[in-house]
mmCIF file of C-alpha atoms and ligand atoms in Angstrom:
data_model
loop_
_atom_site.group_PDB
_atom_site.id
_atom_site.type_symbol
_atom_site.label_atom_id
_atom_site.label_comp_id
_atom_site.label_asym_id
_atom_site.label_seq_id
_atom_site.Cartn_x
_atom_site.Cartn_y
_atom_site.Cartn_z
ATOM 1 C CA MET A 21 -2.725 19.493 -35.451
ATOM 2 C CA SER A 22 0.325 17.393 -34.906
ATOM 3 C CA ALA A 23 2.912 17.415 -37.440
ATOM 4 C CA ASP A 24 3.287 13.373 -37.448
ATOM 5 C CA GLY A 25 0.503 12.259 -35.356
ATOM 6 C CA PRO A 26 0.611 11.171 -31.693
ATOM 7 C CA CYS A 27 3.284 8.904 -30.395
ATOM 8 C CA ARG A 28 1.978 7.015 -27.770
ATOM 9 C CA GLY A 29 3.762 6.503 -24.315
ATOM 10 C CA LEU A 30 6.046 9.646 -24.855
ATOM 11 C CA SER A 31 6.259 12.191 -22.304
ATOM 12 C CA LEU A 32 8.147 15.236 -21.694
ATOM 13 C CA ASN A 33 9.772 15.959 -18.415
ATOM 14 C CA THR A 34 10.132 19.918 -18.899
ATOM 15 C CA ALA A 35 13.722 20.240 -17.505
ATOM 16 C CA THR A 36 14.588 18.698 -20.923
ATOM 17 C CA VAL A 37 13.962 22.328 -22.727
ATOM 18 C CA ARG A 38 13.841 24.413 -19.667
ATOM 19 C CA GLN A 39 16.283 26.801 -20.778
ATOM 20 C CA GLN A 40 14.801 27.419 -24.070
ATOM 21 C CA TRP A 41 10.988 27.381 -23.327
ATOM 22 C CA THR A 42 8.564 28.441 -20.377
ATOM 23 C CA LEU A 43 6.190 25.694 -19.584
ATOM 24 C CA LYS A 44 3.403 27.532 -21.524
ATOM 25 C CA GLU A 45 5.476 27.641 -24.755
ATOM 26 C CA MET A 46 6.197 23.609 -24.087
ATOM 27 C CA ILE A 47 2.731 22.415 -23.430
ATOM 28 C CA PRO A 48 1.307 23.241 -26.865
ATOM 29 C CA ALA A 49 4.699 21.925 -28.423
ATOM 30 C CA CYS A 50 4.475 18.827 -26.421
ATOM 31 C CA ARG A 51 1.294 18.004 -28.666
ATOM 32 C CA HIS A 52 2.600 19.275 -32.153
ATOM 33 C CA PHE A 53 5.453 16.843 -31.650
ATOM 34 C CA GLY A 54 3.112 13.903 -30.876
ATOM 35 C CA PHE A 55 4.234 13.641 -27.048
ATOM 36 C CA THR A 56 0.860 12.102 -25.132
ATOM 37 C CA GLY A 57 2.467 13.131 -21.508
ATOM 38 C CA ILE A 58 4.047 15.576 -19.667
ATOM 39 C CA SER A 59 5.561 16.110 -16.510
ATOM 40 C CA PRO A 60 6.487 19.542 -15.272
ATOM 41 C CA TRP A 61 8.791 20.903 -12.734
ATOM 42 C CA ARG A 62 7.327 22.825 -9.677
ATOM 43 C CA ASP A 63 9.068 25.950 -10.376
ATOM 44 C CA GLN A 64 7.651 26.147 -13.918
ATOM 45 C CA ILE A 65 4.466 25.549 -12.950
ATOM 46 C CA ALA A 66 4.435 28.373 -10.045
ATOM 47 C CA ALA A 67 5.424 30.712 -12.917
ATOM 48 C CA THR A 68 2.552 29.713 -14.844
ATOM 49 C CA GLY A 69 0.318 29.580 -12.136
ATOM 50 C CA LEU A 70 -1.334 26.221 -11.079
ATOM 51 C CA GLY A 71 -4.769 26.858 -12.411
ATOM 52 C CA GLU A 72 -3.642 27.696 -15.746
ATOM 53 C CA THR A 73 -0.865 24.945 -15.833
ATOM 54 C CA ALA A 74 -3.716 22.377 -15.143
ATOM 55 C CA GLN A 75 -6.241 23.989 -17.933
ATOM 56 C CA MET A 76 -3.519 23.937 -20.446
ATOM 57 C CA ILE A 77 -2.275 20.548 -19.943
ATOM 58 C CA GLU A 78 -6.133 19.244 -20.081
ATOM 59 C CA GLY A 79 -6.784 21.362 -22.998
ATOM 60 C CA GLU A 80 -3.950 19.204 -24.906
ATOM 61 C CA GLY A 81 -5.400 16.378 -23.679
ATOM 62 C CA LEU A 82 -1.860 15.256 -22.211
ATOM 63 C CA ALA A 83 -1.561 12.919 -19.311
ATOM 64 C CA VAL A 84 0.604 14.110 -16.304
ATOM 65 C CA THR A 85 3.015 11.398 -15.840
ATOM 66 C CA GLY A 86 4.678 13.151 -12.746
ATOM 67 C CA VAL A 87 5.182 16.372 -11.003
ATOM 68 C CA CYS A 88 8.894 17.102 -10.201
ATOM 69 C CA ARG A 89 9.276 17.190 -7.297
ATOM 70 C CA GLY A 90 8.564 17.001 -3.489
ATOM 71 C CA GLY A 91 11.422 15.717 -1.061
ATOM 72 C CA MET A 92 14.729 17.146 0.304
ATOM 73 C CA PHE A 93 13.531 15.507 3.740
ATOM 74 C CA PRO A 94 16.379 15.492 6.062
ATOM 75 C CA TRP A 95 16.360 18.539 8.194
ATOM 76 C CA ALA A 96 18.945 20.695 10.247
ATOM 77 C CA ASP A 97 16.351 21.839 13.230
ATOM 78 C CA ALA A 98 12.674 21.909 13.940
ATOM 79 C CA ALA A 99 12.037 24.839 11.717
ATOM 80 C CA GLY A 100 13.542 23.095 8.733
ATOM 81 C CA ARG A 101 11.530 20.187 9.240
ATOM 82 C CA ALA A 102 8.459 22.292 9.472
ATOM 83 C CA ALA A 103 9.336 24.255 6.228
ATOM 84 C CA MET A 104 10.156 20.965 4.643
ATOM 85 C CA LEU A 105 6.635 19.150 5.348
ATOM 86 C CA ASP A 106 5.064 22.291 4.773
ATOM 87 C CA ASP A 107 6.644 22.362 1.101
ATOM 88 C CA ASN A 108 5.812 18.694 0.726
ATOM 89 C CA ARG A 109 2.019 19.484 1.300
ATOM 90 C CA ARG A 110 2.133 22.001 -1.389
ATOM 91 C CA ALA A 111 3.649 19.505 -3.770
ATOM 92 C CA ILE A 112 0.918 17.017 -2.933
ATOM 93 C CA GLU A 113 -1.741 19.403 -3.686
ATOM 94 C CA GLU A 114 -0.235 20.607 -6.845
ATOM 95 C CA ALA A 115 -0.181 16.978 -8.325
ATOM 96 C CA ARG A 116 -3.495 16.372 -6.682
ATOM 97 C CA THR A 117 -4.825 19.532 -8.892
ATOM 98 C CA LEU A 118 -2.708 18.534 -12.190
ATOM 99 C CA GLY A 119 -4.323 14.611 -11.623
ATOM 100 C CA ALA A 120 -0.433 13.474 -11.957
ATOM 101 C CA GLU A 121 0.170 9.794 -11.970
ATOM 102 C CA CYS A 122 2.486 10.742 -9.077
ATOM 103 C CA LEU A 123 4.583 12.807 -7.233
ATOM 104 C CA VAL A 124 8.456 12.144 -7.933
ATOM 105 C CA LEU A 125 10.430 12.203 -4.230
ATOM 106 C CA VAL A 126 14.238 13.488 -4.645
ATOM 107 C CA VAL A 127 14.783 12.460 -1.108
ATOM 108 C CA GLY A 128 17.691 14.531 -0.291
ATOM 109 C CA GLY A 129 20.823 14.012 1.390
ATOM 110 C CA LEU A 130 23.031 14.854 4.587
ATOM 111 C CA PRO A 131 21.597 18.006 6.434
ATOM 112 C CA PRO A 132 24.511 20.918 6.394
ATOM 113 C CA GLY A 133 27.267 19.635 8.573
ATOM 114 C CA SER A 134 26.334 16.003 9.070
ATOM 115 C CA LYS A 135 28.301 13.077 8.163
ATOM 116 C CA ASP A 136 25.561 11.146 9.331
ATOM 117 C CA ILE A 137 23.918 9.128 6.290
ATOM 118 C CA GLU A 138 22.030 6.527 8.344
ATOM 119 C CA GLY A 139 20.225 9.421 10.376
ATOM 120 C CA ALA A 140 19.344 11.133 7.129
ATOM 121 C CA ARG A 141 18.041 7.726 5.769
ATOM 122 C CA ALA A 142 15.875 7.363 8.907
ATOM 123 C CA MET A 143 14.864 10.986 8.525
ATOM 124 C CA VAL A 144 13.428 10.286 4.910
ATOM 125 C CA ALA A 145 11.646 7.563 6.412
ATOM 126 C CA GLU A 146 10.041 9.435 8.887
ATOM 127 C CA ALA A 147 8.990 12.297 6.702
ATOM 128 C CA VAL A 148 7.175 9.899 4.343
ATOM 129 C CA ASP A 149 5.474 8.017 6.898
ATOM 130 C CA VAL A 150 3.996 11.442 8.060
ATOM 131 C CA LEU A 151 3.002 12.582 4.435
ATOM 132 C CA LEU A 152 2.050 9.455 3.423
ATOM 133 C CA PRO A 153 -1.656 9.384 4.518
ATOM 134 C CA GLU A 154 -2.167 12.812 3.066
ATOM 135 C CA ALA A 155 -0.774 11.683 0.024
ATOM 136 C CA ARG A 156 -3.168 8.756 -0.085
ATOM 137 C CA ALA A 157 -6.313 10.894 0.869
ATOM 138 C CA ALA A 158 -5.161 13.183 -1.996
ATOM 139 C CA GLY A 159 -5.060 10.181 -4.201
ATOM 140 C CA VAL A 160 -1.467 11.304 -5.310
ATOM 141 C CA PRO A 161 1.078 8.120 -5.266
ATOM 142 C CA LEU A 162 4.425 8.925 -3.914
ATOM 143 C CA ALA A 163 7.287 8.059 -6.065
ATOM 144 C CA ILE A 164 10.793 7.723 -4.416
ATOM 145 C CA GLU A 165 13.552 8.089 -7.084
ATOM 146 C CA PRO A 166 16.572 6.652 -6.270
ATOM 147 C CA LEU A 167 19.478 8.823 -7.279
ATOM 148 C CA HIS A 168 22.879 7.591 -8.466
ATOM 149 C CA PRO A 169 25.073 7.152 -5.642
ATOM 150 C CA MET A 170 27.332 10.145 -6.739
ATOM 151 C CA TYR A 171 24.386 12.439 -5.411
ATOM 152 C CA ALA A 172 24.141 10.576 -1.719
ATOM 153 C CA ALA A 173 25.617 13.491 0.009
ATOM 154 C CA ASP A 174 23.436 16.660 -1.825
ATOM 155 C CA ARG A 175 20.434 15.100 -3.531
ATOM 156 C CA ALA A 176 19.647 11.688 -2.353
ATOM 157 C CA CYS A 177 20.525 8.897 -0.161
ATOM 158 C CA ILE A 178 18.348 6.489 -1.453
ATOM 159 C CA ASN A 179 20.729 5.411 -4.049
ATOM 160 C CA THR A 180 19.346 1.963 -5.418
ATOM 161 C CA LEU A 181 15.975 0.424 -6.458
ATOM 162 C CA GLY A 182 16.329 -2.154 -3.876
ATOM 163 C CA GLN A 183 16.768 0.686 -1.043
ATOM 164 C CA ALA A 184 13.623 2.291 -2.257
ATOM 165 C CA LEU A 185 11.452 -0.900 -2.574
ATOM 166 C CA ASP A 186 12.724 -1.515 1.388
ATOM 167 C CA LEU A 187 11.081 1.834 2.148
ATOM 168 C CA CYS A 188 8.055 1.233 0.247
ATOM 169 C CA ASP A 189 8.040 -2.340 1.948
ATOM 170 C CA LEU A 190 8.186 -0.407 5.300
ATOM 171 C CA LEU A 191 5.730 2.040 4.685
ATOM 172 C CA GLY A 192 3.070 0.498 2.656
ATOM 173 C CA ASP A 193 0.529 1.629 0.044
ATOM 174 C CA GLY A 194 0.478 4.633 -2.114
ATOM 175 C CA LEU A 195 4.402 4.899 -2.433
ATOM 176 C CA GLY A 196 6.479 3.498 -5.099
ATOM 177 C CA VAL A 197 9.528 4.197 -7.417
ATOM 178 C CA ALA A 198 10.181 6.357 -10.282
ATOM 179 C CA LEU A 199 13.219 4.411 -12.423
ATOM 180 C CA ASP A 200 15.237 6.823 -13.913
ATOM 181 C CA VAL A 201 17.674 4.567 -16.071
ATOM 182 C CA TYR A 202 20.337 7.507 -15.824
ATOM 183 C CA HIS A 203 20.529 6.400 -12.190
ATOM 184 C CA VAL A 204 20.163 2.653 -11.876
ATOM 185 C CA TRP A 205 21.702 1.262 -15.137
ATOM 186 C CA TRP A 206 24.947 0.230 -13.393
ATOM 187 C CA ASP A 207 23.301 -1.867 -10.685
ATOM 188 C CA PRO A 208 23.685 -5.223 -10.897
ATOM 189 C CA MET A 209 20.834 -6.161 -8.888
ATOM 190 C CA LEU A 210 18.739 -3.830 -11.114
ATOM 191 C CA SER A 211 16.669 -6.683 -13.065
ATOM 192 C CA ALA A 212 15.465 -8.361 -9.847
ATOM 193 C CA GLU A 213 14.756 -5.306 -8.392
ATOM 194 C CA ILE A 214 12.441 -4.580 -11.203
ATOM 195 C CA GLU A 215 10.845 -7.546 -11.114
ATOM 196 C CA ARG A 216 10.321 -7.087 -7.298
ATOM 197 C CA ALA A 217 8.953 -3.707 -8.033
ATOM 198 C CA GLY A 218 5.973 -4.957 -10.000
ATOM 199 C CA GLN A 219 3.242 -2.823 -9.732
ATOM 200 C CA ARG A 220 5.322 -0.214 -7.306
ATOM 201 C CA LEU A 221 6.706 1.266 -10.709
ATOM 202 C CA LEU A 222 5.030 4.799 -11.299
ATOM 203 C CA ALA A 223 7.672 6.394 -13.549
ATOM 204 C CA PHE A 224 10.220 5.502 -15.895
ATOM 205 C CA HIS A 225 12.380 8.224 -16.989
ATOM 206 C CA VAL A 226 14.806 7.814 -19.870
ATOM 207 C CA CYS A 227 17.958 9.655 -21.143
ATOM 208 C CA ASP A 228 21.642 8.335 -21.612
ATOM 209 C CA TRP A 229 24.853 7.951 -19.990
ATOM 210 C CA LEU A 230 27.553 9.843 -21.885
ATOM 211 C CA VAL A 231 31.157 8.368 -21.944
ATOM 212 C CA PRO A 232 32.928 10.154 -20.777
ATOM 213 C CA THR A 233 29.868 12.241 -18.560
ATOM 214 C CA ARG A 234 31.644 15.855 -18.076
ATOM 215 C CA ASP A 235 29.331 16.986 -15.564
ATOM 216 C CA LEU A 236 27.644 15.070 -13.225
ATOM 217 C CA LEU A 237 24.171 16.803 -13.199
ATOM 218 C CA LEU A 238 24.006 18.710 -16.478
ATOM 219 C CA ASP A 239 25.651 16.483 -19.134
ATOM 220 C CA ARG A 240 23.056 13.743 -19.495
ATOM 221 C CA GLY A 241 22.651 12.315 -22.932
ATOM 222 C CA MET A 242 20.196 11.809 -25.408
ATOM 223 C CA MET A 243 18.565 8.132 -25.612
ATOM 224 C CA GLY A 244 20.957 6.537 -28.206
ATOM 225 C CA ASP A 245 23.926 8.748 -27.653
ATOM 226 C CA GLY A 246 25.369 6.374 -24.756
ATOM 227 C CA VAL A 247 25.931 3.232 -23.495
ATOM 228 C CA ILE A 248 22.710 2.429 -21.424
ATOM 229 C CA ASP A 249 20.706 -0.447 -22.916
ATOM 230 C CA ILE A 250 17.295 1.576 -22.905
ATOM 231 C CA PRO A 251 15.301 -1.109 -24.772
ATOM 232 C CA ALA A 252 16.291 -4.050 -22.649
ATOM 233 C CA ILE A 253 15.031 -1.753 -19.247
ATOM 234 C CA ARG A 254 12.117 -0.997 -20.852
ATOM 235 C CA ARG A 255 11.278 -4.589 -21.811
ATOM 236 C CA GLN A 256 12.179 -5.293 -18.124
ATOM 237 C CA VAL A 257 9.716 -2.790 -16.519
ATOM 238 C CA GLN A 258 6.833 -3.628 -19.011
ATOM 239 C CA ALA A 259 7.555 -7.148 -17.982
ATOM 240 C CA ALA A 260 6.968 -6.309 -14.437
ATOM 241 C CA GLY A 261 3.579 -4.719 -15.484
ATOM 242 C CA PHE A 262 4.476 -0.744 -16.007
ATOM 243 C CA ALA A 263 2.231 0.184 -18.557
ATOM 244 C CA GLY A 264 2.794 4.100 -18.341
ATOM 245 C CA HIS A 265 4.847 6.640 -20.360
ATOM 246 C CA ALA A 266 8.712 6.503 -21.071
ATOM 247 C CA GLU A 267 9.437 10.333 -19.652
ATOM 248 C CA VAL A 268 12.625 12.031 -21.382
ATOM 249 C CA GLU A 269 14.255 13.927 -18.870
ATOM 250 C CA ILE A 270 17.737 15.496 -20.176
ATOM 251 C CA PHE A 271 19.556 17.941 -18.004
ATOM 252 C CA SER A 272 22.273 18.814 -20.774
ATOM 253 C CA ALA A 273 23.667 22.456 -20.158
ATOM 254 C CA GLU A 274 26.182 22.367 -22.930
ATOM 255 C CA THR A 275 24.246 20.447 -25.649
ATOM 256 C CA TRP A 276 20.536 20.094 -25.741
ATOM 257 C CA TRP A 277 19.908 23.137 -23.849
ATOM 258 C CA THR A 278 22.006 25.533 -26.405
ATOM 259 C CA ARG A 279 19.679 23.812 -29.663
ATOM 260 C CA PRO A 280 16.436 25.187 -30.737
ATOM 261 C CA PRO A 281 13.769 23.691 -28.782
ATOM 262 C CA GLU A 282 11.733 22.272 -31.603
ATOM 263 C CA GLU A 283 14.845 20.292 -32.628
ATOM 264 C CA VAL A 284 15.273 18.903 -29.404
ATOM 265 C CA LEU A 285 11.900 17.601 -29.016
ATOM 266 C CA ALA A 286 11.882 16.111 -32.565
ATOM 267 C CA THR A 287 15.177 14.369 -31.505
ATOM 268 C CA CYS A 288 13.435 12.788 -28.306
ATOM 269 C CA ARG A 289 10.449 11.593 -30.699
ATOM 270 C CA GLU A 290 12.755 9.825 -33.294
ATOM 271 C CA ARG A 291 15.032 8.602 -30.651
ATOM 272 C CA TYR A 292 12.053 7.215 -28.588
ATOM 273 C CA LEU A 293 10.936 5.303 -31.445
ATOM 274 C CA THR A 294 14.549 3.899 -32.235
ATOM 275 C CA ALA A 295 16.364 3.664 -28.798
ATOM 276 C CA VAL A 296 14.063 3.397 -26.244
HETATM 277 ZN ZN1 ZN B 8 14.300 11.436 -13.469
#
């Protein structure tokens, strides 16, 4: 029933139209606009219900290219550590139920009041080490998403692909990386680290870096509207062995979140074909 036929390799990260649509509205729309994958956020899964989400996605024949997100590991005290582990265990279970290709990990920044970024990174390693056997048993690969260094304090103290891969080397099987062009495009080591990543590339997120970027979180651009050479990065990840979807993930408070969602998805599709 697709307007233009399936567009193989195109996935929707549901943050892209989160202001306009519920997950229940997005799932059939994905297929209508030719997306063959979806990556839902956990608050949207909770609002719809896990069972119904799984059923709807399966009914539309969409691949689940990720679940967003687990992580936020560094803790302030023992209660915080326990709550963090519980939440991540629920995230693993949700990803398992949805048959997700990975659970995306945004690892978290500094605990409140802390200036110890190395300590925060050690907490990330410790938490992933605890959770990894459980994720392996559930058949859910964990994908560390390095975030741009501007988020080091509050969202992720893992900021480069190299850092994420060092953690993968340390902790072993079942752990990989989610590469988001918005976060890593500037990295002079990017090509080498993509090659190093190889089979550990578990997800590929696309949007664009606008000049100027007016808001560090909520002003991501549509592919083709910014300065990232997305096709060059895509060629590299494919050459490294990644055969999965390109997942469009655009947080855009003043532009794409204000447009009709049908226009957003149609534009994603068009730009996927011309700018990814
Ligand atoms: Zn991302």
